[in-house]
mmCIF file of C-alpha atoms and ligand atoms in Angstrom:
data_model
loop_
_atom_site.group_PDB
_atom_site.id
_atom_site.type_symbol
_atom_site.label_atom_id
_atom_site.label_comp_id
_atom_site.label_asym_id
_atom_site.label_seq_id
_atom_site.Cartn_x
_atom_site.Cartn_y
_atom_site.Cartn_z
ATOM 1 C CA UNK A 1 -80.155 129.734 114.504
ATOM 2 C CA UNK A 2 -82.254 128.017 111.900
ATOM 3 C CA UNK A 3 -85.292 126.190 113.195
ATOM 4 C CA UNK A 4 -86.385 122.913 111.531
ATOM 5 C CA UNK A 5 -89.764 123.410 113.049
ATOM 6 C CA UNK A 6 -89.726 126.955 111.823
ATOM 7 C CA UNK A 7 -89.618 126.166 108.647
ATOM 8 C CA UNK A 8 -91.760 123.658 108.457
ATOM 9 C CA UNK A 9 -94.522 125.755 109.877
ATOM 10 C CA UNK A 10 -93.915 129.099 106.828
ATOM 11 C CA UNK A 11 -94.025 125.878 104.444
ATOM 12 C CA UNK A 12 -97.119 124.430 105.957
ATOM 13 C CA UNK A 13 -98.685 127.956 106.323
ATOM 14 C CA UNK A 14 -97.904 129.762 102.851
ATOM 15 C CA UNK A 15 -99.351 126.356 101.019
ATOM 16 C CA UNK A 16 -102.588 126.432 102.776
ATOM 17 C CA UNK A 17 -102.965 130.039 102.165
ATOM 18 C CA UNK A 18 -102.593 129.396 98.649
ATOM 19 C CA UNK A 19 -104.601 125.760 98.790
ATOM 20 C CA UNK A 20 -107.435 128.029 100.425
ATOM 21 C CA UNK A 21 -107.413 130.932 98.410
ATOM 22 C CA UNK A 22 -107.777 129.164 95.026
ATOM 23 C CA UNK A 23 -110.599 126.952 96.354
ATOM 24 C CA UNK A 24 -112.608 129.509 93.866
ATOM 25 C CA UNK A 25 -110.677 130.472 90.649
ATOM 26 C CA UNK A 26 -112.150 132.128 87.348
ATOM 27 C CA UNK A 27 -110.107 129.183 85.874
ATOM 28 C CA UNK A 28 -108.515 126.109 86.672
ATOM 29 C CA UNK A 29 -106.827 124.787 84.163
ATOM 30 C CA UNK A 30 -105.900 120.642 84.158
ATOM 31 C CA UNK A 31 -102.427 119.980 82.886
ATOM 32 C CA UNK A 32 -99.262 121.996 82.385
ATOM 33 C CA UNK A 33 -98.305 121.074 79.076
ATOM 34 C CA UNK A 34 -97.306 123.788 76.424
ATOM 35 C CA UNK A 35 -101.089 124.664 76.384
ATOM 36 C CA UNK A 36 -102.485 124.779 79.588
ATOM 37 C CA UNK A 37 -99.304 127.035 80.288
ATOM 38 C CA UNK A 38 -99.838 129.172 77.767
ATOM 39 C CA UNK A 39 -103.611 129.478 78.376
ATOM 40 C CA UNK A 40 -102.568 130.734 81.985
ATOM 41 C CA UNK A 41 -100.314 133.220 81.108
ATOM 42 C CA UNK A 42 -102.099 135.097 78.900
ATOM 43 C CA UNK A 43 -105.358 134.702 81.370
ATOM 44 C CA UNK A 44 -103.166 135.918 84.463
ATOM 45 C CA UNK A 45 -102.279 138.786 82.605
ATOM 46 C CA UNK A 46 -105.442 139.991 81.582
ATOM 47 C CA UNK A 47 -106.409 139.867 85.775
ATOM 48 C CA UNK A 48 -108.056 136.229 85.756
ATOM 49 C CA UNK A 49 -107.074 134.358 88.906
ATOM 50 C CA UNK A 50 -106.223 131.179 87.367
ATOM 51 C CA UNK A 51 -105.004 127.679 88.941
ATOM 52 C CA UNK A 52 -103.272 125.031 87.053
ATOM 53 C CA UNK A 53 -103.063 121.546 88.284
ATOM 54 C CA UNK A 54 -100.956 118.761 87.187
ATOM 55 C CA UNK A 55 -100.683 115.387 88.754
ATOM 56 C CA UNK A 56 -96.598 114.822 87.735
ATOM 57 C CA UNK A 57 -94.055 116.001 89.699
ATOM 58 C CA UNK A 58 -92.462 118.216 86.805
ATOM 59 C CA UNK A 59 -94.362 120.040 84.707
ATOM 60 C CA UNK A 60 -94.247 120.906 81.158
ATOM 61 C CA UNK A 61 -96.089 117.757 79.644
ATOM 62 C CA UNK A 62 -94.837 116.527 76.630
ATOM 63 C CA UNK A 63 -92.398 119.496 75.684
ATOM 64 C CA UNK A 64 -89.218 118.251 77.500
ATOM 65 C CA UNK A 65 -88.633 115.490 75.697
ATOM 66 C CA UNK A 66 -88.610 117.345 71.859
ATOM 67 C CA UNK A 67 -88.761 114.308 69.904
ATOM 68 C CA UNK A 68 -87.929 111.339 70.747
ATOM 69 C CA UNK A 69 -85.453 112.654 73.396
ATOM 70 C CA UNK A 70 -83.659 115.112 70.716
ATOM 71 C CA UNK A 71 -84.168 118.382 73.088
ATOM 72 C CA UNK A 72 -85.622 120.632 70.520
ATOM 73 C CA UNK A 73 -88.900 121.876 69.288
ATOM 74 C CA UNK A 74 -89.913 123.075 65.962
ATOM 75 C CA UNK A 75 -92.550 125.924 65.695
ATOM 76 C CA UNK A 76 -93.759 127.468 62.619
ATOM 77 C CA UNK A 77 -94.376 131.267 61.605
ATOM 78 C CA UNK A 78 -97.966 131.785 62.457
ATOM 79 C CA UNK A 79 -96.910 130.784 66.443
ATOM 80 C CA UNK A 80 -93.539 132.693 66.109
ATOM 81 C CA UNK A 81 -95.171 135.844 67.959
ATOM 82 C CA UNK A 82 -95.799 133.394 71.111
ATOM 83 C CA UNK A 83 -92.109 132.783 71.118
ATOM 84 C CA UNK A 84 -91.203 135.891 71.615
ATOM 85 C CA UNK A 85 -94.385 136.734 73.813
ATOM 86 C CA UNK A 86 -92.511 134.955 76.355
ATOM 87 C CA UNK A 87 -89.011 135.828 75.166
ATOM 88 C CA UNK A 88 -87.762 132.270 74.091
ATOM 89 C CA UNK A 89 -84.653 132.141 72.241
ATOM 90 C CA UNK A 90 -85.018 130.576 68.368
ATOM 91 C CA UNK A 91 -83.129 129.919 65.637
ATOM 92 C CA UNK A 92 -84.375 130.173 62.141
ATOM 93 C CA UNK A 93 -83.899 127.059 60.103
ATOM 94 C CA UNK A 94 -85.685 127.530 56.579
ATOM 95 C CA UNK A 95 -89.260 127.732 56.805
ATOM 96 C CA UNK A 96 -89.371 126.815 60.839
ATOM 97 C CA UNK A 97 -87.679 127.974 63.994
ATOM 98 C CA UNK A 98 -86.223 125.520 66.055
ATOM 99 C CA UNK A 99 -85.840 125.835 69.963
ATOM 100 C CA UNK A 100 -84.465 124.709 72.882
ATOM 101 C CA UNK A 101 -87.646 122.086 74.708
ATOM 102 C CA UNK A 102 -86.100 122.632 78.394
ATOM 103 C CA UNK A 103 -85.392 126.561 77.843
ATOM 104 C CA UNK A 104 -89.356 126.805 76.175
ATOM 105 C CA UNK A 105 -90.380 125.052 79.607
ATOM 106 C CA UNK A 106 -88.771 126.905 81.879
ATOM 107 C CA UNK A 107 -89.920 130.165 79.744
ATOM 108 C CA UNK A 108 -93.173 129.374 79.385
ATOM 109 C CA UNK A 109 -93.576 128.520 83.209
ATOM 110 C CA UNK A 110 -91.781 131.391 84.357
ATOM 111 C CA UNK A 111 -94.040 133.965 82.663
ATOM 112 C CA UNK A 112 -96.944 132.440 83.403
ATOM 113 C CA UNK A 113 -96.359 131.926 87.348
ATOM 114 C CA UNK A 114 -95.000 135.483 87.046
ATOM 115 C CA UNK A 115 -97.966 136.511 85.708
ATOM 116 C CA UNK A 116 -99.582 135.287 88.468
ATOM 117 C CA UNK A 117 -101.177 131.848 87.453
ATOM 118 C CA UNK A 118 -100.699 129.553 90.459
ATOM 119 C CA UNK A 119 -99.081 125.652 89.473
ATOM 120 C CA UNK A 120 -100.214 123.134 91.897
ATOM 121 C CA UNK A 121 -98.158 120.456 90.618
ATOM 122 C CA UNK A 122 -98.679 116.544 91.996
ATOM 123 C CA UNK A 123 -102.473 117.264 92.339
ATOM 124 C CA UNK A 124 -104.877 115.815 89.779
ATOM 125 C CA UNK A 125 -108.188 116.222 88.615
ATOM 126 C CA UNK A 126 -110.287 113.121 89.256
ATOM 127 C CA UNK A 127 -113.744 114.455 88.612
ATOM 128 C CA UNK A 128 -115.322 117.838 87.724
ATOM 129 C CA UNK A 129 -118.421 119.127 89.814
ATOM 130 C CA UNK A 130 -121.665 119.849 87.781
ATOM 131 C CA UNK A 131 -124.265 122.437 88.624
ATOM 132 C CA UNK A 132 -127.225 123.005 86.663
ATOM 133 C CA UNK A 133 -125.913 121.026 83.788
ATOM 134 C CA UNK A 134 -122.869 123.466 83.793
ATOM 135 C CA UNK A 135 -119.364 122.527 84.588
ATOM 136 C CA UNK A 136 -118.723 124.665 87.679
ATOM 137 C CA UNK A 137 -115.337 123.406 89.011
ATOM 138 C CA UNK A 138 -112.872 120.439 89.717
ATOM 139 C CA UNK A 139 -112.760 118.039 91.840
ATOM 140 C CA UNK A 140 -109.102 117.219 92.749
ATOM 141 C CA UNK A 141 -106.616 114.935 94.825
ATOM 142 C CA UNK A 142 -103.018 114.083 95.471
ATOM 143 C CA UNK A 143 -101.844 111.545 92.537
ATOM 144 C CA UNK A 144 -99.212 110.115 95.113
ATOM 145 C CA UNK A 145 -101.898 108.470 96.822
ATOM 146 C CA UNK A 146 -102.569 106.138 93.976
ATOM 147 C CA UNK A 147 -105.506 103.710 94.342
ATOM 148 C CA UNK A 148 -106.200 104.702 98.245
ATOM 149 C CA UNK A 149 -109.431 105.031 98.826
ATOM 150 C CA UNK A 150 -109.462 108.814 99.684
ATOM 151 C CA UNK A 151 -111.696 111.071 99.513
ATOM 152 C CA UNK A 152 -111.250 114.258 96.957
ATOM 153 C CA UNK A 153 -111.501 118.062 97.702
ATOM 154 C CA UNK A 154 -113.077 120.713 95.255
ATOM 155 C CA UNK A 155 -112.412 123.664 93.528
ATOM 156 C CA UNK A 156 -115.001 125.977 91.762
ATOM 157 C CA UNK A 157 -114.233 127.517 89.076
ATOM 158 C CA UNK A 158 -115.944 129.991 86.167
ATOM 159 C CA UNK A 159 -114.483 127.757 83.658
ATOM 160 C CA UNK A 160 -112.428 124.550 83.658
ATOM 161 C CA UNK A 161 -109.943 123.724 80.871
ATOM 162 C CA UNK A 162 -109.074 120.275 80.068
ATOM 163 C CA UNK A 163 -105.447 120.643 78.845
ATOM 164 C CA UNK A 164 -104.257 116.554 79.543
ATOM 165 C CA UNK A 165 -103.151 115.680 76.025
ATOM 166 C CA UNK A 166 -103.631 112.981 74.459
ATOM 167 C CA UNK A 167 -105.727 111.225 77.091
ATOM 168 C CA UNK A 168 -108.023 114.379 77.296
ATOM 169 C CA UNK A 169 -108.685 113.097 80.993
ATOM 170 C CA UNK A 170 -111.389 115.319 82.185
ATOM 171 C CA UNK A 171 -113.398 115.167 78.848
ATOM 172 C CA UNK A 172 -113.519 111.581 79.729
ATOM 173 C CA UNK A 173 -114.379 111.493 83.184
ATOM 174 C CA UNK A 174 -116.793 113.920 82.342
ATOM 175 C CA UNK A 175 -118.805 111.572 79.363
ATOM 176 C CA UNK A 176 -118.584 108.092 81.648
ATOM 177 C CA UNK A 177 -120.445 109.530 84.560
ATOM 178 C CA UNK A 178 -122.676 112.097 82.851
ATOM 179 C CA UNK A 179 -125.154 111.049 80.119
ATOM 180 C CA UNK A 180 -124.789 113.996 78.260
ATOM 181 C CA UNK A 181 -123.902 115.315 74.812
ATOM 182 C CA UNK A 182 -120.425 116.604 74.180
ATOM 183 C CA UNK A 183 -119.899 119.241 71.215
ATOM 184 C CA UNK A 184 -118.650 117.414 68.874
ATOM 185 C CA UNK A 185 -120.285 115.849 65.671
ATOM 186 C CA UNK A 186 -120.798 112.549 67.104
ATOM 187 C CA UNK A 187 -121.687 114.306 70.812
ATOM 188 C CA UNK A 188 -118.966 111.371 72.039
ATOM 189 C CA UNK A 189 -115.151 111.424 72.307
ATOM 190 C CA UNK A 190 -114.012 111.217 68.493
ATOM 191 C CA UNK A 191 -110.606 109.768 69.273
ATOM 192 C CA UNK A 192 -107.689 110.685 68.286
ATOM 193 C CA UNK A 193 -106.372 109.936 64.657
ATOM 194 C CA UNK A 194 -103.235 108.890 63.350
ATOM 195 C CA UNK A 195 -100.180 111.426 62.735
ATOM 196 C CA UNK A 196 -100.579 114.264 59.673
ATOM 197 C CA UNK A 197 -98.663 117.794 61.351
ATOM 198 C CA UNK A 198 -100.498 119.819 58.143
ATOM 199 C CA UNK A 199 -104.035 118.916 59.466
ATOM 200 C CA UNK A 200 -103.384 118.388 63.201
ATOM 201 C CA UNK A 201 -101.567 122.045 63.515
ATOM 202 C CA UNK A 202 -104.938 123.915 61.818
ATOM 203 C CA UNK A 203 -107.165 121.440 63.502
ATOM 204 C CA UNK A 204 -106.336 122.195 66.888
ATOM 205 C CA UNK A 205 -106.789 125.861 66.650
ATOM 206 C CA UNK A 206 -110.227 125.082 65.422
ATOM 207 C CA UNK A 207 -110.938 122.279 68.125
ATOM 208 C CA UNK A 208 -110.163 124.535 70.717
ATOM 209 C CA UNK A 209 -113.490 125.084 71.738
ATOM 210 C CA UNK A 210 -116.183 125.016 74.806
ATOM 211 C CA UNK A 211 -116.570 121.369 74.650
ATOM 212 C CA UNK A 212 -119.640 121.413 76.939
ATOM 213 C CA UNK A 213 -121.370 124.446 79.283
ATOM 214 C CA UNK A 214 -118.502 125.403 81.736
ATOM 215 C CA UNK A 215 -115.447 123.085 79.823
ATOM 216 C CA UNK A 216 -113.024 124.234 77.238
ATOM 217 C CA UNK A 217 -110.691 121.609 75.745
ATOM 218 C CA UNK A 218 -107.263 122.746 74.872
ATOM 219 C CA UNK A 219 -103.768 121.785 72.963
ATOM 220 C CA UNK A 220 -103.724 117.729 71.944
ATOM 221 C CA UNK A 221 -107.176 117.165 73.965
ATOM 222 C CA UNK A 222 -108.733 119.487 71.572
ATOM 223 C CA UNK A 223 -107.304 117.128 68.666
ATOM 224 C CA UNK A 224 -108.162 114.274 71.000
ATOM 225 C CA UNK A 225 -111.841 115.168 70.908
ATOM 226 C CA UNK A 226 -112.822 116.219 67.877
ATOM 227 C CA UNK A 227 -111.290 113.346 66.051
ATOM 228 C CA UNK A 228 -108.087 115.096 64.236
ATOM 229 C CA UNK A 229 -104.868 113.433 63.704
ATOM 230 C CA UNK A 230 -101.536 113.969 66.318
ATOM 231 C CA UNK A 231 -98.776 116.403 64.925
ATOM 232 C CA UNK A 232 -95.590 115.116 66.306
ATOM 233 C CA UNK A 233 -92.733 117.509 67.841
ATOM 234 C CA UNK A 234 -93.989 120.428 66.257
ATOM 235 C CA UNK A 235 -95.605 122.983 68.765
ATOM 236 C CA UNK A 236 -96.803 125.777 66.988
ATOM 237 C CA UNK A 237 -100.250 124.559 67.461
ATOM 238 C CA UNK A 238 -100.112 124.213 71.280
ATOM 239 C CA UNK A 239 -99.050 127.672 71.917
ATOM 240 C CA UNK A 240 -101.771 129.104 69.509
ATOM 241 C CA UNK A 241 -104.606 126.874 71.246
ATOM 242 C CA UNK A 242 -103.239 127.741 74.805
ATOM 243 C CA UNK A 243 -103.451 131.533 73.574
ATOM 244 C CA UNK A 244 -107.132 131.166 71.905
ATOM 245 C CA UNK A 245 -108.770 129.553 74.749
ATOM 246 C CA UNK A 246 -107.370 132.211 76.936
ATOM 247 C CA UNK A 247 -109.032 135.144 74.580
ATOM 248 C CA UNK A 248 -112.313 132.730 74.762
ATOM 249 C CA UNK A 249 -112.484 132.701 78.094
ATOM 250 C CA UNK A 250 -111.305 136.521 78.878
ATOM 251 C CA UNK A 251 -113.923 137.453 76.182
ATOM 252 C CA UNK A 252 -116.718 135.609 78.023
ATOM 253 C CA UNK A 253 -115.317 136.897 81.565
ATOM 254 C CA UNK A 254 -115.051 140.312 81.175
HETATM 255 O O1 48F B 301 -99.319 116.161 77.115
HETATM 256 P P1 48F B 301 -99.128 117.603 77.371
HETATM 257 O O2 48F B 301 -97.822 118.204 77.027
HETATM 258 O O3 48F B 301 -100.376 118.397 76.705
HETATM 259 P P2 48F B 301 -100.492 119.535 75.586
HETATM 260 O O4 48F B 301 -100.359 120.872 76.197
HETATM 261 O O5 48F B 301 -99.230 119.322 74.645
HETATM 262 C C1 48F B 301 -99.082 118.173 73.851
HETATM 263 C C2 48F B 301 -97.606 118.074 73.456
HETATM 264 O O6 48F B 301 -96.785 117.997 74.597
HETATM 265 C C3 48F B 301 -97.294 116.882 72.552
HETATM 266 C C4 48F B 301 -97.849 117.007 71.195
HETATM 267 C C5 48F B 301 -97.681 118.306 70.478
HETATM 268 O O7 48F B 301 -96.668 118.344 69.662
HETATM 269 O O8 48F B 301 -98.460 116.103 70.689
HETATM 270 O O9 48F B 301 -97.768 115.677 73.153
HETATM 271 O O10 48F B 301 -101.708 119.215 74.831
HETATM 272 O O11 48F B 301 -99.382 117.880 78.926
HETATM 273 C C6 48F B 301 -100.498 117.370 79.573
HETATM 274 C C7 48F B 301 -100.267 117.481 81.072
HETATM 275 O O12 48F B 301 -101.477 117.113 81.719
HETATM 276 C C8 48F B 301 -101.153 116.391 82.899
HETATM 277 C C9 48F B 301 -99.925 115.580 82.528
HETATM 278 O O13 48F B 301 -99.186 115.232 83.688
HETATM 279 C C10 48F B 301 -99.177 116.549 81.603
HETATM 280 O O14 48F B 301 -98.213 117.318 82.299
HETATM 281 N N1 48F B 301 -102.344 115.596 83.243
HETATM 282 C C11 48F B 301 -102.912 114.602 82.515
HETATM 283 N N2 48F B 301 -104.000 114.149 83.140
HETATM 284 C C12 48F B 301 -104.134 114.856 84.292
HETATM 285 C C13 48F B 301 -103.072 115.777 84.364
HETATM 286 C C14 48F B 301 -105.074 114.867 85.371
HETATM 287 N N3 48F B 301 -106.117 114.032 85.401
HETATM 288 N N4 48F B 301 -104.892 115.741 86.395
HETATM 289 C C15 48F B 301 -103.832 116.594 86.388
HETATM 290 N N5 48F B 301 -102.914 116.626 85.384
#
């Protein structure tokens, strides 16, 4: 006989061990877009306990959609070996190689949960916690609960990666309540700039960077940041900043 109450109890039970055991994580990563899930594959499988958190229901970010709806994603040769990293199916078309956005999704989440990286999806980050003028975790809440006036929980964590996109959410939150000094030339939130793919795909390798003590921007947030232009449906970029903050962070960490 299946029990309702049963089964609500394993469900209630198996996510608080989870909820509790990530309460301190080497990383916690904010948003699973292409970045922030390849950042925590490639961190999972080097040992790091690592939590992702995104406030949507789905994850995946902006990769779904391809462009403008059309299902497909372009990457180019220098993020080819990420593709097949995580075994995603490509076709060669000229100079790019064009996949399939819901199959790169899927792939990309299934390796890195596999690996061990933890999703808590419908949970966002609404503030980060700061010790010792260091970023030293997350401070997080259901987004369902919209403009209730609930209190948040917290997370620590060893580093924190702000992988939001365009918005670069955390990076924000964390320069209107803190008067401090952001790495960047200005020290402030360069905005983002208008679309070239050339400059935006080499620009947000290089913007990938510790953004303040304890914060690592990643994928458009890095672009978002530092003031480079947006790069359109073409996600070469993404999976090379997901995999370089990882090897910052495991570099630092072990
Ligand atoms: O936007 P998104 O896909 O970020 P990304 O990894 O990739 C950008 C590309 O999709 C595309 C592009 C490249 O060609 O320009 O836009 O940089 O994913 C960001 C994720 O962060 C979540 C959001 O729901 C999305 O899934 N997110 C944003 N703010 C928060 C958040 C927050 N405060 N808390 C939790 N999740």
């Amino acid at each position: 006989m299946l029990d309702e109450v049963e089964i609500t109890k394993k469900i209630v039970e198996s996510y608080m061990q989870d909820l509790l055991s990530y309460t301190s994580v080497d990383v916690a990563i904010v948003g699973a877009g292409p970045s922030g899930l390849t950042a925590a594959y490639y961190l999972a499988k080097s040992g790091m306990k690592v939590a992702i958190f995104d406030r949507k229901l789905s994850i995946g970010g902006g990769m779904w959609g391809g462009g403008m709806m059309f299902n497909k994603i372009v990457v180019q040769e220098d993020a080819r070996h990420i593709l097949d990293d995580f075994s995603i199916n490509y076709e060669r078309m000229g100079e790019y190689y064009v996949a399939d956005s819901v199959h790169s999704v899927t792939a990309l989440t299934y390796h890195a949960t596999r690996a061990g990286a933890k999703i808590f999806n419908l949970i966002g980050a609404e503030d980060v916690i700061i010790k010792n003028n260091r970023v030293s975790g997350l401070v997080i809440n259901w987004s369902v609960i919209g403009d209730l006036p609930i209190d948040p929980l917290s997370v620590y964590a060893r580093y924190v990666v702000d992988a939001t996109g365009h918005e670069s959410e955390v990076v924000k939150t964390l320069v209107r309540k803190n008067n401090i000094k952001l790495n960047t030339p200005s020290g402030e939130i360069e905005g983002e700039h208008s679309m070239d793919a050339e400059i935006a795909e080499r620009a947000v390798v290089e913007n990938t960077k510790e953004i303040y003590p304890g914060i690592f921007v990643a994928g458009m947030a890095a672009n978002a940041v530092f003031g480079s232009p947006r790069m359109g449906p073409i996600f070469g970029g993404m999976l090379l900043s997901g995999k370089k903050v990882a090897e910052e962070i495991i570099r630092r960490l072990q």
